[in-house]
Each structure stands twice: as structure tokens, then as C-alpha cells.
């Protein structure tokens, strides 16, 4: 059993900033990649940013230069700093982690419950 708990979502005006955090807990043996995805109503989920255990990052083109992903391996936490927010960034943001559990030693993707980010224009 692994839980991903997100925080930091909310309402912000265009041009503003928001910081999302996600902490994984439970029967964790190790975590490989962690990342953030988002889904707007009626649209498919898309990758926003990912970061490997070694620190390599990958970003959605439309957020490059505005968003920054980081992680604290000692705390199993991943953070997404979002700057210069646009109305197009409005979506539910989901934390993702590739986790190998202590009990089964099988890797699988785990997801947070999602946190709403709303950017007003």
C-alpha cells in the first residue's frame, strides 16, 4: 500500500505562481521516476514534468521556462514550481510515482488523488 498525497493547488490569477508538492508514503522499497500530469475537463491527461531518481527532468513544451520540477529523495517528495501561470494551465494536477513496494518488490505506477489548479484570466 502506497499513498501519494498532493498539496498546493488552488486559485491564482494569470501571471501568478503556485507550488505543488507530493509526498509518497507506505510500503516503499524504492521510487524511480516521479512526476506531474494534468487533465482538463473533457481532455486527455498529459505529462507536465517528470524527474528521475538521478535528477534528470523532462517537461511539456508549453511549460518549459515557466515550471520547474524537483524532488527530495530523503522525504519521497516531488515539487512542481509553477510560475507565470496562464489560464490554459487550469486543470487537475496528478502526482505520479514509479514505486517498488517492500512486500511484493514489484514496480508499478501510483497516482495521487489530484489537486485542482485554477488560473483566472
PDB file of C-alpha atoms in Angstrom:
ATOM      1  CA  UNK A   1       0.000   0.000   0.000  1.00  0.00           C
ATOM      2  CA  UNK A   2       1.390   3.294  -1.206  1.00  0.00           C
ATOM      3  CA  UNK A   3      -0.197   6.684  -0.855  1.00  0.00           C
ATOM      4  CA  UNK A   4       0.615   9.850  -2.767  1.00  0.00           C
ATOM      5  CA  UNK A   5      -0.647  12.995  -1.107  1.00  0.00           C
ATOM      6  CA  UNK A   6      -0.678  16.256  -3.031  1.00  0.00           C
ATOM      7  CA  UNK A   7      -0.907  19.786  -1.745  1.00  0.00           C
ATOM      8  CA  UNK A   8      -0.614  23.323  -3.025  1.00  0.00           C
ATOM      9  CA  UNK A   9      -3.413  23.540  -5.545  1.00  0.00           C
ATOM     10  CA  UNK A  10      -5.815  26.418  -5.597  1.00  0.00           C
ATOM     11  CA  UNK A  11      -6.988  29.527  -7.375  1.00  0.00           C
ATOM     12  CA  UNK A  12      -4.499  32.021  -8.737  1.00  0.00           C
ATOM     13  CA  UNK A  13      -4.582  34.918 -11.172  1.00  0.00           C
ATOM     14  CA  UNK A  14      -2.835  34.760 -14.519  1.00  0.00           C
ATOM     15  CA  UNK A  15       0.819  35.618 -14.155  1.00  0.00           C
ATOM     16  CA  UNK A  16       0.927  34.323 -10.632  1.00  0.00           C
ATOM     17  CA  UNK A  17       2.750  31.387  -9.116  1.00  0.00           C
ATOM     18  CA  UNK A  18       1.836  28.201  -7.360  1.00  0.00           C
ATOM     19  CA  UNK A  19       3.838  25.380  -5.847  1.00  0.00           C
ATOM     20  CA  UNK A  20       2.561  21.817  -5.824  1.00  0.00           C
ATOM     21  CA  UNK A  21       4.018  19.182  -3.547  1.00  0.00           C
ATOM     22  CA  UNK A  22       3.524  15.449  -3.414  1.00  0.00           C
ATOM     23  CA  UNK A  23       4.732  13.044  -0.770  1.00  0.00           C
ATOM     24  CA  UNK A  24       4.752   9.281  -1.143  1.00  0.00           C
ATOM     25  CA  UNK A  25       4.348   7.058   1.881  1.00  0.00           C
ATOM     26  CA  UNK A  26       3.685   3.434   2.716  1.00  0.00           C
ATOM     27  CA  UNK A  27       5.485   0.202   1.933  1.00  0.00           C
ATOM     28  CA  UNK A  28       8.079   1.777  -0.315  1.00  0.00           C
ATOM     29  CA  UNK A  29      11.218  -0.068  -1.249  1.00  0.00           C
ATOM     30  CA  UNK A  30      12.350   2.495  -3.763  1.00  0.00           C
ATOM     31  CA  UNK A  31      10.989   5.124  -6.113  1.00  0.00           C
ATOM     32  CA  UNK A  32      12.276   5.517  -9.632  1.00  0.00           C
ATOM     33  CA  UNK A  33      10.685   8.389 -11.546  1.00  0.00           C
ATOM     34  CA  UNK A  34       8.224  10.872 -10.116  1.00  0.00           C
ATOM     35  CA  UNK A  35       6.217  13.429 -11.977  1.00  0.00           C
ATOM     36  CA  UNK A  36       3.179  15.542 -12.543  1.00  0.00           C
ATOM     37  CA  UNK A  37       0.380  15.107 -15.052  1.00  0.00           C
ATOM     38  CA  UNK A  38      -2.676  17.229 -15.627  1.00  0.00           C
ATOM     39  CA  UNK A  39      -6.124  16.813 -17.075  1.00  0.00           C
ATOM     40  CA  UNK A  40      -8.585  19.494 -18.050  1.00  0.00           C
ATOM     41  CA  UNK A  41     -12.307  18.699 -18.261  1.00  0.00           C
ATOM     42  CA  UNK A  42     -13.092  16.747 -21.406  1.00  0.00           C
ATOM     43  CA  UNK A  43      -9.434  16.423 -22.356  1.00  0.00           C
ATOM     44  CA  UNK A  44      -6.927  13.622 -22.015  1.00  0.00           C
ATOM     45  CA  UNK A  45      -4.322  13.542 -19.311  1.00  0.00           C
ATOM     46  CA  UNK A  46      -0.960  14.926 -20.349  1.00  0.00           C
ATOM     47  CA  UNK A  47       2.520  14.810 -18.925  1.00  0.00           C
ATOM     48  CA  UNK A  48       3.638  18.077 -17.385  1.00  0.00           C
ATOM     49  CA  UNK A  49       7.025  17.217 -15.927  1.00  0.00           C
ATOM     50  CA  UNK A  50       8.946  14.195 -14.724  1.00  0.00           C
ATOM     51  CA  UNK A  51      12.133  13.676 -12.785  1.00  0.00           C
ATOM     52  CA  UNK A  52      14.162  10.512 -12.344  1.00  0.00           C
ATOM     53  CA  UNK A  53      15.805   9.377  -9.143  1.00  0.00           C
ATOM     54  CA  UNK A  54      19.048  10.705 -10.594  1.00  0.00           C
ATOM     55  CA  UNK A  55      17.609  14.143 -11.240  1.00  0.00           C
ATOM     56  CA  UNK A  56      17.029  14.053 -14.993  1.00  0.00           C
ATOM     57  CA  UNK A  57      13.981  16.113 -15.960  1.00  0.00           C
ATOM     58  CA  UNK A  58      11.513  16.252 -18.808  1.00  0.00           C
ATOM     59  CA  UNK A  59       8.904  18.943 -19.471  1.00  0.00           C
ATOM     60  CA  UNK A  60       5.873  19.543 -21.593  1.00  0.00           C
ATOM     61  CA  UNK A  61       6.927  22.079 -24.223  1.00  0.00           C
ATOM     62  CA  UNK A  62       4.280  24.597 -23.230  1.00  0.00           C
ATOM     63  CA  UNK A  63       5.552  24.797 -19.646  1.00  0.00           C
ATOM     64  CA  UNK A  64       9.274  24.954 -20.328  1.00  0.00           C
ATOM     65  CA  UNK A  65      10.803  28.023 -18.779  1.00  0.00           C
ATOM     66  CA  UNK A  66       7.799  28.510 -16.508  1.00  0.00           C
ATOM     67  CA  UNK A  67       7.601  25.304 -14.491  1.00  0.00           C
ATOM     68  CA  UNK A  68      10.340  23.575 -12.561  1.00  0.00           C
ATOM     69  CA  UNK A  69      10.254  20.104 -11.038  1.00  0.00           C
ATOM     70  CA  UNK A  70      12.428  18.927  -8.180  1.00  0.00           C
ATOM     71  CA  UNK A  71      12.493  16.135  -5.622  1.00  0.00           C
ATOM     72  CA  UNK A  72      13.775  15.303  -2.189  1.00  0.00           C
ATOM     73  CA  UNK A  73      14.677  11.629  -2.197  1.00  0.00           C
ATOM     74  CA  UNK A  74      15.126  11.514   1.564  1.00  0.00           C
ATOM     75  CA  UNK A  75      11.489  12.516   2.007  1.00  0.00           C
ATOM     76  CA  UNK A  76       9.982  10.851  -1.076  1.00  0.00           C
ATOM     77  CA  UNK A  77       8.691  14.230  -2.131  1.00  0.00           C
ATOM     78  CA  UNK A  78       8.359  15.835  -5.540  1.00  0.00           C
ATOM     79  CA  UNK A  79       7.613  19.505  -6.071  1.00  0.00           C
ATOM     80  CA  UNK A  80       6.365  21.447  -9.071  1.00  0.00           C
ATOM     81  CA  UNK A  81       7.037  25.170  -9.013  1.00  0.00           C
ATOM     82  CA  UNK A  82       4.697  26.893 -11.446  1.00  0.00           C
ATOM     83  CA  UNK A  83       5.413  30.472 -12.454  1.00  0.00           C
ATOM     84  CA  UNK A  84       3.843  32.836 -14.968  1.00  0.00           C
ATOM     85  CA  UNK A  85       0.656  30.813 -14.873  1.00  0.00           C
ATOM     86  CA  UNK A  86      -1.802  31.064 -17.731  1.00  0.00           C
ATOM     87  CA  UNK A  87      -5.479  30.227 -17.931  1.00  0.00           C
ATOM     88  CA  UNK A  88      -4.501  27.319 -20.174  1.00  0.00           C
ATOM     89  CA  UNK A  89      -2.770  25.754 -17.173  1.00  0.00           C
ATOM     90  CA  UNK A  90      -6.116  25.237 -15.464  1.00  0.00           C
ATOM     91  CA  UNK A  91      -6.541  21.528 -14.800  1.00  0.00           C
ATOM     92  CA  UNK A  92      -6.487  18.838 -12.183  1.00  0.00           C
ATOM     93  CA  UNK A  93      -2.869  18.008 -11.493  1.00  0.00           C
ATOM     94  CA  UNK A  94      -1.936  14.457 -10.571  1.00  0.00           C
ATOM     95  CA  UNK A  95       1.212  13.256  -8.886  1.00  0.00           C
ATOM     96  CA  UNK A  96       2.754  10.082 -10.253  1.00  0.00           C
ATOM     97  CA  UNK A  97       5.457   7.816  -8.883  1.00  0.00           C
ATOM     98  CA  UNK A  98       7.045   4.603 -10.079  1.00  0.00           C
ATOM     99  CA  UNK A  99       7.254   2.624  -6.858  1.00  0.00           C
ATOM    100  CA  UNK A 100       8.705  -0.747  -5.971  1.00  0.00           C
ATOM    101  CA  UNK A 101       6.944  -1.902  -2.819  1.00  0.00           C
ATOM    102  CA  UNK A 102       8.580  -3.626   0.126  1.00  0.00           C
ATOM    103  CA  UNK A 103       6.151  -6.514   0.231  1.00  0.00           C
ATOM    104  CA  UNK A 104       5.969  -7.545  -3.418  1.00  0.00           C
ATOM    105  CA  UNK A 105       9.112  -5.957  -4.860  1.00  0.00           C
ATOM    106  CA  UNK A 106       7.123  -5.275  -7.999  1.00  0.00           C
ATOM    107  CA  UNK A 107       7.270  -1.873  -9.625  1.00  0.00           C
ATOM    108  CA  UNK A 108       4.120  -0.084 -10.663  1.00  0.00           C
ATOM    109  CA  UNK A 109       2.802   3.404 -11.132  1.00  0.00           C
ATOM    110  CA  UNK A 110       0.958   5.069  -8.286  1.00  0.00           C
ATOM    111  CA  UNK A 111      -1.186   8.159  -8.575  1.00  0.00           C
ATOM    112  CA  UNK A 112      -2.325  10.859  -6.258  1.00  0.00           C
ATOM    113  CA  UNK A 113      -5.958  11.852  -5.980  1.00  0.00           C
ATOM    114  CA  UNK A 114      -5.400  15.042  -7.928  1.00  0.00           C
ATOM    115  CA  UNK A 115      -5.364  18.671  -6.913  1.00  0.00           C
ATOM    116  CA  UNK A 116      -7.246  21.417  -8.708  1.00  0.00           C
ATOM    117  CA  UNK A 117      -5.322  24.323 -10.171  1.00  0.00           C
ATOM    118  CA  UNK A 118      -7.442  27.162 -11.476  1.00  0.00           C
ATOM    119  CA  UNK A 119      -5.903  30.176 -13.178  1.00  0.00           C
ATOM    120  CA  UNK A 120      -8.197  33.135 -13.686  1.00  0.00           C
ATOM    121  CA  UNK A 121      -7.663  35.485 -16.607  1.00  0.00           C
TER     122      UNK A 121
END
